[in-house]
Amino acid sequence: MTASMEKKGSKQSNSSLSGFAAVVSGLLERLPYGKLTLYQPDGEKLVYGREHSVHGKEHPRGRYVEAQIKVLDNNFFSRVVMFGHIGFAESFMDGEWQTDDVASVVAWFLLNLSDNPLLEGTGNKSILVNALGALNQLLHLFKFNNKDNSRKNISYHYDLSNDLFELFLDETMTYSSARFSDDWLLSLKDAQISKYEALCRKLKLKEGDSLLEIGCGWGGFAQYAVSKYRIKYTGITISKEQLAYAEKAFEKLPELSGLFEFKLIDYRDMKRAMKPEGYDKIVSIEMIEAVGDEYYDAYFAKIDELLAEDGLAAIQMITCPDNRYDLIRKNTDFIQKHIFPGSLLPCLHRISKATSLTRLSLFEVEDLGNSYAKTLFTWQERFEAQLKRVGELGFDQVFVRKWRYYLSYCAAAFAMRNISVVQAVYSRPNNLNLCHSSFLERFAAPKNFESIGEVII
């Protein structure tokens, strides 16, 4: 397949391209699905892919992925060749290319994932691309999540500015996937509350329960659970900004005094001796992405240690496909370099391996992938509507484009189901709180041994 090429309405040969531009064009020609239109700085238009083809099948217009890129600076081509998909993103950050919809561009590349020469581990990986990518990988290796690095990694993102996050999050200040499963038309706030209630329901939360939240964020779940269920709540974080915000929010709720506490502490420093009977319930909402492969075992071992014998633990986590986990683990992407240093998306197989070293057993799983795509698109709309205020907070245009790319990049990945998010509930065998009441009644009913009769073997 070759790209069609136009300049002022006339067809031209692909041979008119030279240098890095020719390399990039040759690589894009390998991607067969959907349609990408690329405009060069001199006005030439190149079209890649087959418009109506997805996985070898013809689709009506509107059912395939179509995207366009307008290159403003030829430096774009060299950055893509030198640094692959990270160079592609950084070129956007620096204003070297633009598009009417970043998410559609990302979706087009994801649609062609198995043939994508810009990514590691694909069938068409090119030795010409990402020649200097080892530099990004080396930087990422230095951000592994020991206790000191974890604080730095979390602070890099979550301590940017509480005022910034208030611009695009809803009133609950919840920075994790909402839950639109029951009603796609819910407001963002109501969908976040739906997520909170789903977790409380899965935890079988009741008044008087002790609950530990690992990674309490700005305290949104804490406010909901304590207010509605009157539980005894403990939240831990390593973000000073989030801790201060959560504590201040609860100062406005004197009726909840004595029912909550927040601690600035790493989860690894929590000890059973702090609460000898253990916590009745443990929840962790999209914190595991900051744990890292080398600490998954320790993370679940700590949950096992802190959870009461008949307790329940609910973990909301972003996941990647099992068959791509090792590739993702061994490489570095835009999110890890520019948004969440030290982060890694687990796969369910790796999580199962970690929990197999504990007494924890998986009890329930719910997928919320589509809900996260909608959450991210909503965040982006709210962010874009507040650009003037973003500037007033001191963030420049490079930052704006970086976040535009970040939100779009993630939204497309969830929408195309290349990654997902799940709520997983864990307990231990013989937890009678999980038995249906009819079974308990049967097991506990008085037995008339005289009526059993003679047992014939």
PDB file of C-alpha atoms in Angstrom, residues 113 150 165:
ATOM      1  CA  LEU A 113      -1.735  -1.419  17.077  1.00  0.00           C
ATOM      2  CA  SER A 150       7.208   7.244  45.572  1.00  0.00           C
ATOM      3  CA  PHE A 165      -7.680  20.048  39.698  1.00  0.00           C
TER       4      PHE A 165
END
